One Martini backbone bead per residue (centre of mass of N, CA, C, O) as a GRO file, in nm:
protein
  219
    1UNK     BB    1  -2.983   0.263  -2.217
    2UNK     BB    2  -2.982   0.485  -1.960
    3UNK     BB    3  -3.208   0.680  -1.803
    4UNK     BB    4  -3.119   1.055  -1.661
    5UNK     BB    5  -3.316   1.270  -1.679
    6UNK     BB    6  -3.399   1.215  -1.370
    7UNK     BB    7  -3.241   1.376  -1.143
    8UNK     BB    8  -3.274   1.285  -0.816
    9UNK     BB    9  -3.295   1.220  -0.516
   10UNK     BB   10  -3.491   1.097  -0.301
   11UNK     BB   11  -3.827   0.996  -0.314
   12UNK     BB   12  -3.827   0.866   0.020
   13UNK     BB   13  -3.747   0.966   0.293
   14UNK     BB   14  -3.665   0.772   0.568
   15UNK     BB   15  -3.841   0.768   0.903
   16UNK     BB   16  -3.647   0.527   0.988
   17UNK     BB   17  -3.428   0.284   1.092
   18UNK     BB   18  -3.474   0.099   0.926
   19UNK     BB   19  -3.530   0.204   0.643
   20UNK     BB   20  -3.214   0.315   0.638
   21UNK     BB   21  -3.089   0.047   0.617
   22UNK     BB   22  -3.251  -0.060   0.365
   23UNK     BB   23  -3.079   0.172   0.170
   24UNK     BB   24  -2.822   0.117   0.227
   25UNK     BB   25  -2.819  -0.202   0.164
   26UNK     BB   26  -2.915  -0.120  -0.139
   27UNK     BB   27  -2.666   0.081  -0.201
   28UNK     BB   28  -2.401  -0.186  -0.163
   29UNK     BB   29  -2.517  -0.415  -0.326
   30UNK     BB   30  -2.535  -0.249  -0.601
   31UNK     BB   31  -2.237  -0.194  -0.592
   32UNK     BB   32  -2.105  -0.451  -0.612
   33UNK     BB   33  -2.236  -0.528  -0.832
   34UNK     BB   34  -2.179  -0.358  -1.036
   35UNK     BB   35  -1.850  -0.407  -0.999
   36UNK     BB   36  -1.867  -0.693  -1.102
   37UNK     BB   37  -2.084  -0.701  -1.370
   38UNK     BB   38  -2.202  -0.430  -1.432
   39UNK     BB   39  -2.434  -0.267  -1.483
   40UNK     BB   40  -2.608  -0.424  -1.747
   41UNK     BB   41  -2.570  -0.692  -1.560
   42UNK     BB   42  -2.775  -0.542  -1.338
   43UNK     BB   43  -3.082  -0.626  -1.165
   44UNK     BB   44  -3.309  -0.590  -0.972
   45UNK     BB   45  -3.292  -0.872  -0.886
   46UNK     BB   46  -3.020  -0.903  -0.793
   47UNK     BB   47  -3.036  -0.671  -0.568
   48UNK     BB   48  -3.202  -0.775  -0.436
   49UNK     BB   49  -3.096  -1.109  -0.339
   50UNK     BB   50  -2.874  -0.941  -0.196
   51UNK     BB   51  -3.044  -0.780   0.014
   52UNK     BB   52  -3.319  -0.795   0.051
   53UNK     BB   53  -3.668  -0.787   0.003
   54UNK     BB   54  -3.781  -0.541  -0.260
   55UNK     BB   55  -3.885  -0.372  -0.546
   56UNK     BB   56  -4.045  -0.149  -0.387
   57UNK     BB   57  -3.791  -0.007  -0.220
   58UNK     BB   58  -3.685   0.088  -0.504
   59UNK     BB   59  -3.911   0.262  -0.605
   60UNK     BB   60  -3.957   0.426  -0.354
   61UNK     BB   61  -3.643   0.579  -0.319
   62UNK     BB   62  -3.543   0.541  -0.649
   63UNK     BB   63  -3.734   0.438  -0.878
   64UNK     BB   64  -3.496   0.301  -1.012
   65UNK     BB   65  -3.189   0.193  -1.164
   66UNK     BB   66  -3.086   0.500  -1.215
   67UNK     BB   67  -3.153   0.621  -0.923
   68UNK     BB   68  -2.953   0.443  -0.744
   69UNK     BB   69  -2.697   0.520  -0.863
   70UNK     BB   70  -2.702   0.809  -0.786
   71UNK     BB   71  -2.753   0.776  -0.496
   72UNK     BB   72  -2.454   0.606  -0.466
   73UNK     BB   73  -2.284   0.880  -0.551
   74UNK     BB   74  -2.377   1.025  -0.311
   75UNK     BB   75  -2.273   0.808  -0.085
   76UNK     BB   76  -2.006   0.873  -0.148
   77UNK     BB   77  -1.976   1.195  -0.175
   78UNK     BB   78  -2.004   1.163   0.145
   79UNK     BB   79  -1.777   1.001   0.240
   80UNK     BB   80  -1.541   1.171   0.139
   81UNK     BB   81  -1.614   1.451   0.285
   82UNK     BB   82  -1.577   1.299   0.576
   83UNK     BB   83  -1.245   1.224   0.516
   84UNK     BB   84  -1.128   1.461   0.335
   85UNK     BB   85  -1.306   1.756   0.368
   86UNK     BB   86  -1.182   1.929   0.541
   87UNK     BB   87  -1.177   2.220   0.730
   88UNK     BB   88  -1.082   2.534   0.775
   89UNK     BB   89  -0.993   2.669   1.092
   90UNK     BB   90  -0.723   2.809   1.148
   91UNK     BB   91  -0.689   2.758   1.471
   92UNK     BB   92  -0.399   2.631   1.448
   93UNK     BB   93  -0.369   2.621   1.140
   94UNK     BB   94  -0.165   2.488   0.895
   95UNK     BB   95  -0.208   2.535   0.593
   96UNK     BB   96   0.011   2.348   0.440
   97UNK     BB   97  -0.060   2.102   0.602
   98UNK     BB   98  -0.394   2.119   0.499
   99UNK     BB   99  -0.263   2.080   0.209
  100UNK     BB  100  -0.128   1.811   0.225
  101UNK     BB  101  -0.330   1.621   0.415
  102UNK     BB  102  -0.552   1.651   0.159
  103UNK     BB  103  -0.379   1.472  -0.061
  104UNK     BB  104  -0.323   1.221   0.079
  105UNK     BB  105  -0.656   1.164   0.138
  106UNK     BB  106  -0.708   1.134  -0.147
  107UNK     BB  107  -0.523   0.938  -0.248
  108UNK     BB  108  -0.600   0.730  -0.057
  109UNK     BB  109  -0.874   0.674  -0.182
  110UNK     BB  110  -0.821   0.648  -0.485
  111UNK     BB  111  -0.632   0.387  -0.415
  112UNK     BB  112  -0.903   0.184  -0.350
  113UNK     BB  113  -0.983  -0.055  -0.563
  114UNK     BB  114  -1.304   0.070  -0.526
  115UNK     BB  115  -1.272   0.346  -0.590
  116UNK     BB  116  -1.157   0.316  -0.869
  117UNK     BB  117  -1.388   0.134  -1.000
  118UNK     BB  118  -1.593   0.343  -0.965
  119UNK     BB  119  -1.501   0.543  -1.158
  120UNK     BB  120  -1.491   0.421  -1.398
  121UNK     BB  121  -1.818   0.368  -1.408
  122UNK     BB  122  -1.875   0.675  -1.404
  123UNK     BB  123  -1.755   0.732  -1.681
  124UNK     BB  124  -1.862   0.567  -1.837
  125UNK     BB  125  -2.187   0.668  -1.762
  126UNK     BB  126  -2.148   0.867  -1.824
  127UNK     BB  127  -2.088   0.889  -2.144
  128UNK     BB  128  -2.419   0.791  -2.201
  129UNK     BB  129  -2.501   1.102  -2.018
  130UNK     BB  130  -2.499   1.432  -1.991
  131UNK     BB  131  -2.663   1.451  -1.725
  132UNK     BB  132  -2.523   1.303  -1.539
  133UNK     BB  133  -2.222   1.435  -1.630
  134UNK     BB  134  -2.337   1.701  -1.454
  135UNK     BB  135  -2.371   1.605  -1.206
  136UNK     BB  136  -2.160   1.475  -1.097
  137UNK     BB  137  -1.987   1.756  -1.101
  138UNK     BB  138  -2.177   1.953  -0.937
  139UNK     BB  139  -2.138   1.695  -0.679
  140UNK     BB  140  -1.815   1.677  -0.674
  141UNK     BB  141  -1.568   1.863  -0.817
  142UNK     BB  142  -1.704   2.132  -0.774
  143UNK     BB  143  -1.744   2.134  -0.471
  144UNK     BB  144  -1.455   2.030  -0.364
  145UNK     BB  145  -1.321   2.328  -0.509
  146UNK     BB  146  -1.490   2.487  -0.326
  147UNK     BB  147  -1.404   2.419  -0.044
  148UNK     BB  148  -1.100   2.503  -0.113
  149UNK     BB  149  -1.188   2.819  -0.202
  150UNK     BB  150  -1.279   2.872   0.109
  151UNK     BB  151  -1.012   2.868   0.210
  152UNK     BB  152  -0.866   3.024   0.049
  153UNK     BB  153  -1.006   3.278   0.145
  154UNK     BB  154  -0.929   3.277   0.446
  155UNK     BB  155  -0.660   3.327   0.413
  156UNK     BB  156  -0.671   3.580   0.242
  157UNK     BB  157  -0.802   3.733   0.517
  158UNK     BB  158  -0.561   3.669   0.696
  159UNK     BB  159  -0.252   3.695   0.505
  160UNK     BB  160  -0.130   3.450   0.446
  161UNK     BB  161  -0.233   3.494   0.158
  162UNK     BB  162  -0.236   3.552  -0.199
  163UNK     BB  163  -0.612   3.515  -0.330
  164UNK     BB  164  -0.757   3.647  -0.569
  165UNK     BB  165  -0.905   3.324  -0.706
  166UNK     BB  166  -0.981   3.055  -0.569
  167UNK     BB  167  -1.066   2.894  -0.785
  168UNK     BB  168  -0.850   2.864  -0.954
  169UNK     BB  169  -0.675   2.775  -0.741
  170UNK     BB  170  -0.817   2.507  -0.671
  171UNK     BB  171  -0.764   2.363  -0.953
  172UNK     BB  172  -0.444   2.378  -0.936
  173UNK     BB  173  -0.443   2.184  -0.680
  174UNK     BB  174  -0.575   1.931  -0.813
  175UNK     BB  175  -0.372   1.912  -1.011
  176UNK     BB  176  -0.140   1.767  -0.864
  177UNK     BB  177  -0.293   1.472  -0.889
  178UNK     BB  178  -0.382   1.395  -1.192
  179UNK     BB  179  -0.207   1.200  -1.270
  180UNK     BB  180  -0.222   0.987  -1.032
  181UNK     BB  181  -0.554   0.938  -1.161
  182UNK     BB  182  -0.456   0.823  -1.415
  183UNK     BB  183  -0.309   0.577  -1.339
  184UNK     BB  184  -0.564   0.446  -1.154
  185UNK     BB  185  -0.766   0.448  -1.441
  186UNK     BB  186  -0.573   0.294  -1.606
  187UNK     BB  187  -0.408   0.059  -1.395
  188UNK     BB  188  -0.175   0.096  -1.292
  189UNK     BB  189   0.068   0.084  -1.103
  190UNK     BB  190   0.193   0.096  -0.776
  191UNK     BB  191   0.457   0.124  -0.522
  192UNK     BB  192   0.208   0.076  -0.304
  193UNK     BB  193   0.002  -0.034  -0.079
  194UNK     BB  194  -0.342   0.133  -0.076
  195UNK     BB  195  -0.265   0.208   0.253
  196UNK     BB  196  -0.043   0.362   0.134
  197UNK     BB  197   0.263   0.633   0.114
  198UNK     BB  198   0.505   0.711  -0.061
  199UNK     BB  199   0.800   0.873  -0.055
  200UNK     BB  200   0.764   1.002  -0.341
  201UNK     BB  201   0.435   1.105  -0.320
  202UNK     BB  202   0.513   1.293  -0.085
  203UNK     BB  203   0.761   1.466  -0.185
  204UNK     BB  204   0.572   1.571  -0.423
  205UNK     BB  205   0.335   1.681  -0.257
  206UNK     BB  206   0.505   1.877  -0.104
  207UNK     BB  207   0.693   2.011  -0.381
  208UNK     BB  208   0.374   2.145  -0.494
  209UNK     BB  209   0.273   2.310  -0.253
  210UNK     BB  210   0.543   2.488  -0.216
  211UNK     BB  211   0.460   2.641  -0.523
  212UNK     BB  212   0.184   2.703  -0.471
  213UNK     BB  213   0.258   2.913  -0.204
  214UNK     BB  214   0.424   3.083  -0.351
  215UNK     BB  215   0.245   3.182  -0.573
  216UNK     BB  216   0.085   3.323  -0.321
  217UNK     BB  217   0.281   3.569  -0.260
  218UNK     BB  218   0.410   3.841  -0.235
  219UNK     BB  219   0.598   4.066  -0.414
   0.00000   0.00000   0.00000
């Protein structure tokens, strides 16, 4: 069983633009082969053989390989929001906008079959250790409602919206797409091919924010 007790970013931050590539490498490799044939059946010697280099630079950068993958929800979950939790600037933006677009670049992440393959591998092993899906969640699910957490308070600020409590309201509001989450994870099929959102799913993500914006305003 994988031992998570000390989950920590990378222990030796690459200096040089070699390091950084060599580190990217190495978690991309790692992601790969992770997905193709389970976390226990890929050994340290699998992942150097696929990335190059040594597993010197594995204990360098990530202690191990609970280290490695901790790593890789790291930089993935790094790529999400680089995508996907787009800041709301107020300054000419549409707030319903802002919320529609917002959950259909989620959706468009997570229906692309490496993206739902690694949540899978992801809840695996957080149910393997108590630790990690502390981290996980921490890092990840309970972040992005901040943000949106954020954007909700600044719209409340501004009297777009009435919202007592934003966290709450940001839980709610990821919760319109939680079917479809399941969906997902279970690998049930989809009615459109990975990069596209059909037009039910569409119809449905606009009538879900209207309803979401109603409960929203002054009484």
């Amino acid at each position: 069983m994988p031992d998570f007790e000390h989950i920590e970013p990378l222990r030796d931050m690459p200096q040089t633009k070699r390091g950084h590539e060599r580190c990217v490498a190495l978690l991309l490799s790692a992601s790969r082969l992770f997905l193709e044939k389970g976390y226990d059946a890929v050994s340290l010697d699998d992942i150097v053989n696929h990335a190059g280099g040594s597993k010197a630079s594995i204990y360098k950068y990530f202690g191990n390989k609970e280290g490695l993958f901790t790593a890789i929800c790291d930089y993935r979950r790094e790529q999400f929001f680089k995508d996907i939790s787009l800041p709301f600037t107020q300054a000419g933006q549409d707030l319903r906008t802002y919320l529609i677009d917002t959950l259909i670049r989620f959706y468009l992440h997570i229906i692309q079959p490496e993206n739902a393959a690694f949540l899978r591998l992801i809840l695996e092993q957080s149910q393997r250790n108590t630790e990690l899906a502390i981290y996980i969640h921490e890092q990840g699910p309970k972040e992005i409602q901040q943000s949106l957490a954020h954007a909700l308070q600044l719209a409340h600020d501004k009297q777009y919206i009435v919202c007592k409590n934003p966290v709450y309201s940001a839980h709610m509001y990821f919760g319109i797409l939680r079917n479809l989450e399941w969906r997902v994870l279970l690998g049930l099929p989809l009615p459109q091919p990975a990069e596209e959102i059909d037009q039910e799913t569409l119809k449905y993500i606009h009538y879900c924010v209207d309803v979401f914006l109603d409960g929203h305003q002054k009484v």
